[in-house]
């Protein structure tokens, strides 16, 4: 069962890696970023500082510290500007690059939040379609990744993913 959706607080998932919807500084923020930093503890910020940030669509790995997850894959989603500034391609890159990083690091299970659909205002329906399609397209290149979870914070998001899966 490689792809599944569930409704949960991503900081509670005991997977090899949870994905953080970070910002370019990688120095923490609100939303899921804030929740992950709070749960992981201050050592996370200490590891993030020297990483020199992260470009939109890229992904960087840290340890999970106090989280049940072993690692965190930090990725920066696009801010929604109406769909005219390559947002779809950048969002797809977040999912693809996070999976490729999990593959190269030998991680078998990964959980994604609904990247960019909070503060960054990406329409959830469009984002969910991109998330599922880009994961399906990348999985053949990631044979070591056996379990992909779309971790929805709301029942509405869960319904979107369940309809797509
Ligand atoms: N577990 C799972 N999902 C969560 C959690 C959580 N604990 N908290 C929030 N979410 C969900 C939101 O409901 C939304 O569906 O994560 C999704 C992404 O929302 P944001 O966290 O706002 O992320 P994003 O829209 O990508 O904006 C990133 O917000 O927090 C700042 O530092 C972050 O500047 C960056 C920006």
Short mmCIF file of C-alpha atoms and ligand atoms in Angstrom, two decimals:
data_model
loop_
_atom_site.label_atom_id
_atom_site.label_comp_id
_atom_site.label_asym_id
_atom_site.label_seq_id
_atom_site.Cartn_x
_atom_site.Cartn_y
_atom_site.Cartn_z
CA UNK A 1 0.00 0.00 0.00
CA UNK A 2 2.48 2.64 -1.13
CA UNK A 3 0.13 5.69 -1.10
CA UNK A 4 -2.38 6.54 1.60
CA UNK A 5 -4.04 9.54 3.20
CA UNK A 6 -4.86 10.04 6.87
CA UNK A 7 -5.94 12.85 9.14
CA UNK A 8 -3.35 13.52 11.84
CA UNK A 9 -0.90 15.94 13.37
CA UNK A 10 2.23 15.12 11.35
CA UNK A 11 4.44 15.60 14.42
CA UNK A 12 2.93 12.42 15.90
CA UNK A 13 3.82 10.10 12.98
CA UNK A 14 6.52 7.49 13.60
CA UNK A 15 7.86 7.33 10.03
CA UNK A 16 11.40 7.52 8.65
CA UNK A 17 10.79 11.11 7.55
CA UNK A 18 8.12 13.76 7.88
CA UNK A 19 8.19 16.60 5.37
CA UNK A 20 8.18 20.16 6.67
CA UNK A 21 6.49 22.93 4.67
CA UNK A 22 9.24 25.39 5.53
CA UNK A 23 10.21 28.83 4.32
CA UNK A 24 13.36 29.77 2.48
CA UNK A 25 15.22 30.68 5.67
CA UNK A 26 14.69 27.22 7.25
CA UNK A 27 14.62 29.08 10.59
CA UNK A 28 11.08 28.12 11.56
CA UNK A 29 7.72 29.83 11.27
CA UNK A 30 4.06 29.14 11.88
CA UNK A 31 1.76 26.37 10.65
CA UNK A 32 3.26 22.93 10.29
CA UNK A 33 6.77 24.48 10.38
CA UNK A 34 6.08 25.88 13.83
CA UNK A 35 4.54 22.63 15.04
CA UNK A 36 7.53 20.61 13.86
CA UNK A 37 10.07 22.93 15.45
CA UNK A 38 8.13 22.98 18.73
CA UNK A 39 7.90 19.17 18.81
CA UNK A 40 11.47 18.51 17.64
CA UNK A 41 12.99 20.94 20.12
CA UNK A 42 15.76 23.55 19.87
CA UNK A 43 18.36 21.20 18.42
CA UNK A 44 16.43 21.32 15.13
CA UNK A 45 17.01 25.04 14.73
CA UNK A 46 20.66 24.52 15.62
CA UNK A 47 20.98 22.02 12.74
CA UNK A 48 19.02 24.25 10.35
CA UNK A 49 21.06 27.41 10.90
CA UNK A 50 24.19 26.34 8.99
CA UNK A 51 22.14 24.85 6.12
CA UNK A 52 22.00 28.30 4.54
CA UNK A 53 18.28 28.15 3.74
CA UNK A 54 16.46 26.30 0.99
CA UNK A 55 15.20 27.40 -2.43
CA UNK A 56 11.57 26.95 -3.43
CA UNK A 57 11.06 23.41 -4.75
CA UNK A 58 14.26 22.10 -3.16
CA UNK A 59 14.54 19.75 -0.16
CA UNK A 60 17.04 19.43 2.70
CA UNK A 61 17.37 16.73 5.39
CA UNK A 62 17.79 17.02 9.14
CA UNK A 63 17.38 14.69 12.09
CA UNK A 64 14.00 14.51 13.85
CA UNK A 65 15.30 14.98 17.40
CA UNK A 66 12.39 14.71 19.86
CA UNK A 67 9.92 13.79 17.11
CA UNK A 68 8.91 10.14 16.68
CA UNK A 69 10.05 10.54 13.05
CA UNK A 70 13.74 9.74 12.51
CA UNK A 71 14.30 12.57 10.01
CA UNK A 72 12.71 15.74 8.71
CA UNK A 73 12.82 16.65 5.03
CA UNK A 74 12.43 20.43 4.77
CA UNK A 75 11.01 21.73 1.52
CA UNK A 76 9.80 25.19 0.52
CA UNK A 77 6.55 25.38 -1.41
CA UNK A 78 5.59 28.17 -3.79
CA UNK A 79 3.45 31.08 -2.64
CA UNK A 80 0.21 31.13 -4.67
CA UNK A 81 0.05 34.15 -7.00
CA UNK A 82 -2.88 33.00 -9.11
CA UNK A 83 -1.12 30.24 -11.03
CA UNK A 84 0.84 32.42 -13.42
CA UNK A 85 4.27 32.13 -11.80
CA UNK A 86 5.13 28.43 -12.28
CA UNK A 87 3.52 27.54 -8.94
CA UNK A 88 2.39 24.12 -10.19
CA UNK A 89 5.87 23.11 -11.32
CA UNK A 90 7.47 24.35 -8.13
CA UNK A 91 4.97 22.49 -5.96
CA UNK A 92 5.52 19.29 -7.94
CA UNK A 93 9.27 19.76 -7.42
CA UNK A 94 8.75 19.83 -3.63
CA UNK A 95 7.19 16.37 -3.73
CA UNK A 96 9.61 14.93 -6.29
CA UNK A 97 12.75 16.28 -4.63
CA UNK A 98 11.58 15.18 -1.16
CA UNK A 99 11.00 11.63 -2.46
CA UNK A 100 14.35 11.56 -4.28
CA UNK A 101 16.08 12.71 -1.10
CA UNK A 102 14.31 9.98 0.89
CA UNK A 103 15.44 7.43 -1.72
CA UNK A 104 19.09 8.54 -1.64
CA UNK A 105 19.04 8.46 2.16
CA UNK A 106 17.58 4.96 2.25
CA UNK A 107 14.36 6.08 3.95
CA UNK A 108 11.38 3.74 3.51
CA UNK A 109 8.42 5.73 4.85
CA UNK A 110 7.60 9.40 4.37
CA UNK A 111 4.69 11.64 5.36
CA UNK A 112 3.79 14.87 3.56
CA UNK A 113 1.65 17.75 4.82
CA UNK A 114 -0.44 19.64 2.27
CA UNK A 115 2.46 21.85 1.22
CA UNK A 116 1.67 25.51 0.37
CA UNK A 117 -2.06 25.25 1.15
CA UNK A 118 -1.93 27.21 4.41
CA UNK A 119 -0.05 30.49 4.75
CA UNK A 120 1.08 30.19 1.13
CA UNK A 121 -2.58 30.11 0.02
CA UNK A 122 -2.31 27.46 -2.69
CA UNK A 123 -5.85 26.22 -3.53
CA UNK A 124 -6.13 22.87 -1.73
CA UNK A 125 -7.90 21.07 -4.60
CA UNK A 126 -5.22 22.02 -7.12
CA UNK A 127 -2.42 21.26 -4.66
CA UNK A 128 -3.80 17.79 -3.82
CA UNK A 129 -3.93 16.88 -7.52
CA UNK A 130 -0.32 17.99 -7.97
CA UNK A 131 0.76 16.15 -4.82
CA UNK A 132 -0.72 12.80 -5.86
CA UNK A 133 0.35 13.09 -9.49
CA UNK A 134 3.93 14.13 -8.71
CA UNK A 135 4.35 11.37 -6.10
CA UNK A 136 3.00 8.75 -8.50
CA UNK A 137 5.37 10.00 -11.22
CA UNK A 138 8.40 10.00 -8.93
CA UNK A 139 7.83 6.66 -7.15
CA UNK A 140 9.26 4.47 -9.97
CA UNK A 141 12.57 6.29 -9.42
CA UNK A 142 12.33 5.67 -5.65
CA UNK A 143 12.13 1.87 -5.29
CA UNK A 144 13.29 2.04 -1.69
CA UNK A 145 10.34 4.19 -0.60
CA UNK A 146 7.61 1.77 0.46
CA UNK A 147 5.10 3.95 2.28
CA UNK A 148 3.95 7.45 1.34
CA UNK A 149 1.44 9.14 3.62
CA UNK A 150 -0.49 12.30 2.77
CA UNK A 151 -0.99 13.65 6.27
CA UNK A 152 -4.07 15.88 6.23
CA UNK A 153 -4.72 18.26 9.10
CA UNK A 154 -8.40 18.71 8.27
CA UNK A 155 -11.21 16.34 7.28
CA UNK A 156 -11.76 18.48 4.18
CA UNK A 157 -8.20 17.87 3.04
CA UNK A 158 -8.54 14.16 3.80
CA UNK A 159 -11.63 13.99 1.58
CA UNK A 160 -9.70 15.63 -1.26
CA UNK A 161 -6.88 13.07 -1.07
CA UNK A 162 -9.18 10.08 -0.61
CA UNK A 163 -11.04 11.08 -3.77
CA UNK A 164 -7.74 11.19 -5.67
CA UNK A 165 -6.39 7.91 -4.27
N1 LIG B 1 0.28 18.46 10.98
C1 LIG B 1 -0.09 18.32 9.70
N2 LIG B 1 -0.46 19.34 8.91
C2 LIG B 1 -0.46 20.58 9.48
C3 LIG B 1 -0.09 20.81 10.81
C4 LIG B 1 0.30 19.68 11.57
N3 LIG B 1 0.68 19.81 12.87
N4 LIG B 1 -0.19 22.15 11.06
C5 LIG B 1 -0.64 22.71 9.93
N5 LIG B 1 -0.80 21.78 8.97
C6 LIG B 1 -1.28 21.93 7.59
C7 LIG B 1 -2.11 23.14 7.29
O1 LIG B 1 -3.45 22.94 7.73
C8 LIG B 1 -1.99 23.17 5.78
O2 LIG B 1 -2.91 22.24 5.23
O3 LIG B 1 -0.15 22.08 6.77
C9 LIG B 1 -0.56 22.63 5.53
C10 LIG B 1 0.45 23.69 5.10
O4 LIG B 1 0.15 24.91 5.77
P1 LIG B 1 1.35 25.83 6.37
O5 LIG B 1 1.91 25.16 7.54
O6 LIG B 1 0.76 27.20 6.55
O7 LIG B 1 2.46 25.84 5.25
P2 LIG B 1 2.52 26.63 3.84
O8 LIG B 1 1.16 26.98 3.34
O9 LIG B 1 3.42 25.79 3.00
O10 LIG B 1 3.24 27.99 4.23
C11 LIG B 1 4.60 27.94 4.62
O11 LIG B 1 4.16 29.17 6.61
O12 LIG B 1 4.55 28.37 8.68
C12 LIG B 1 5.07 29.17 7.70
O13 LIG B 1 7.43 28.99 7.99
C13 LIG B 1 6.35 28.62 7.16
O14 LIG B 1 6.78 30.61 5.92
C14 LIG B 1 6.37 29.26 5.81
C15 LIG B 1 4.91 29.20 5.40
#
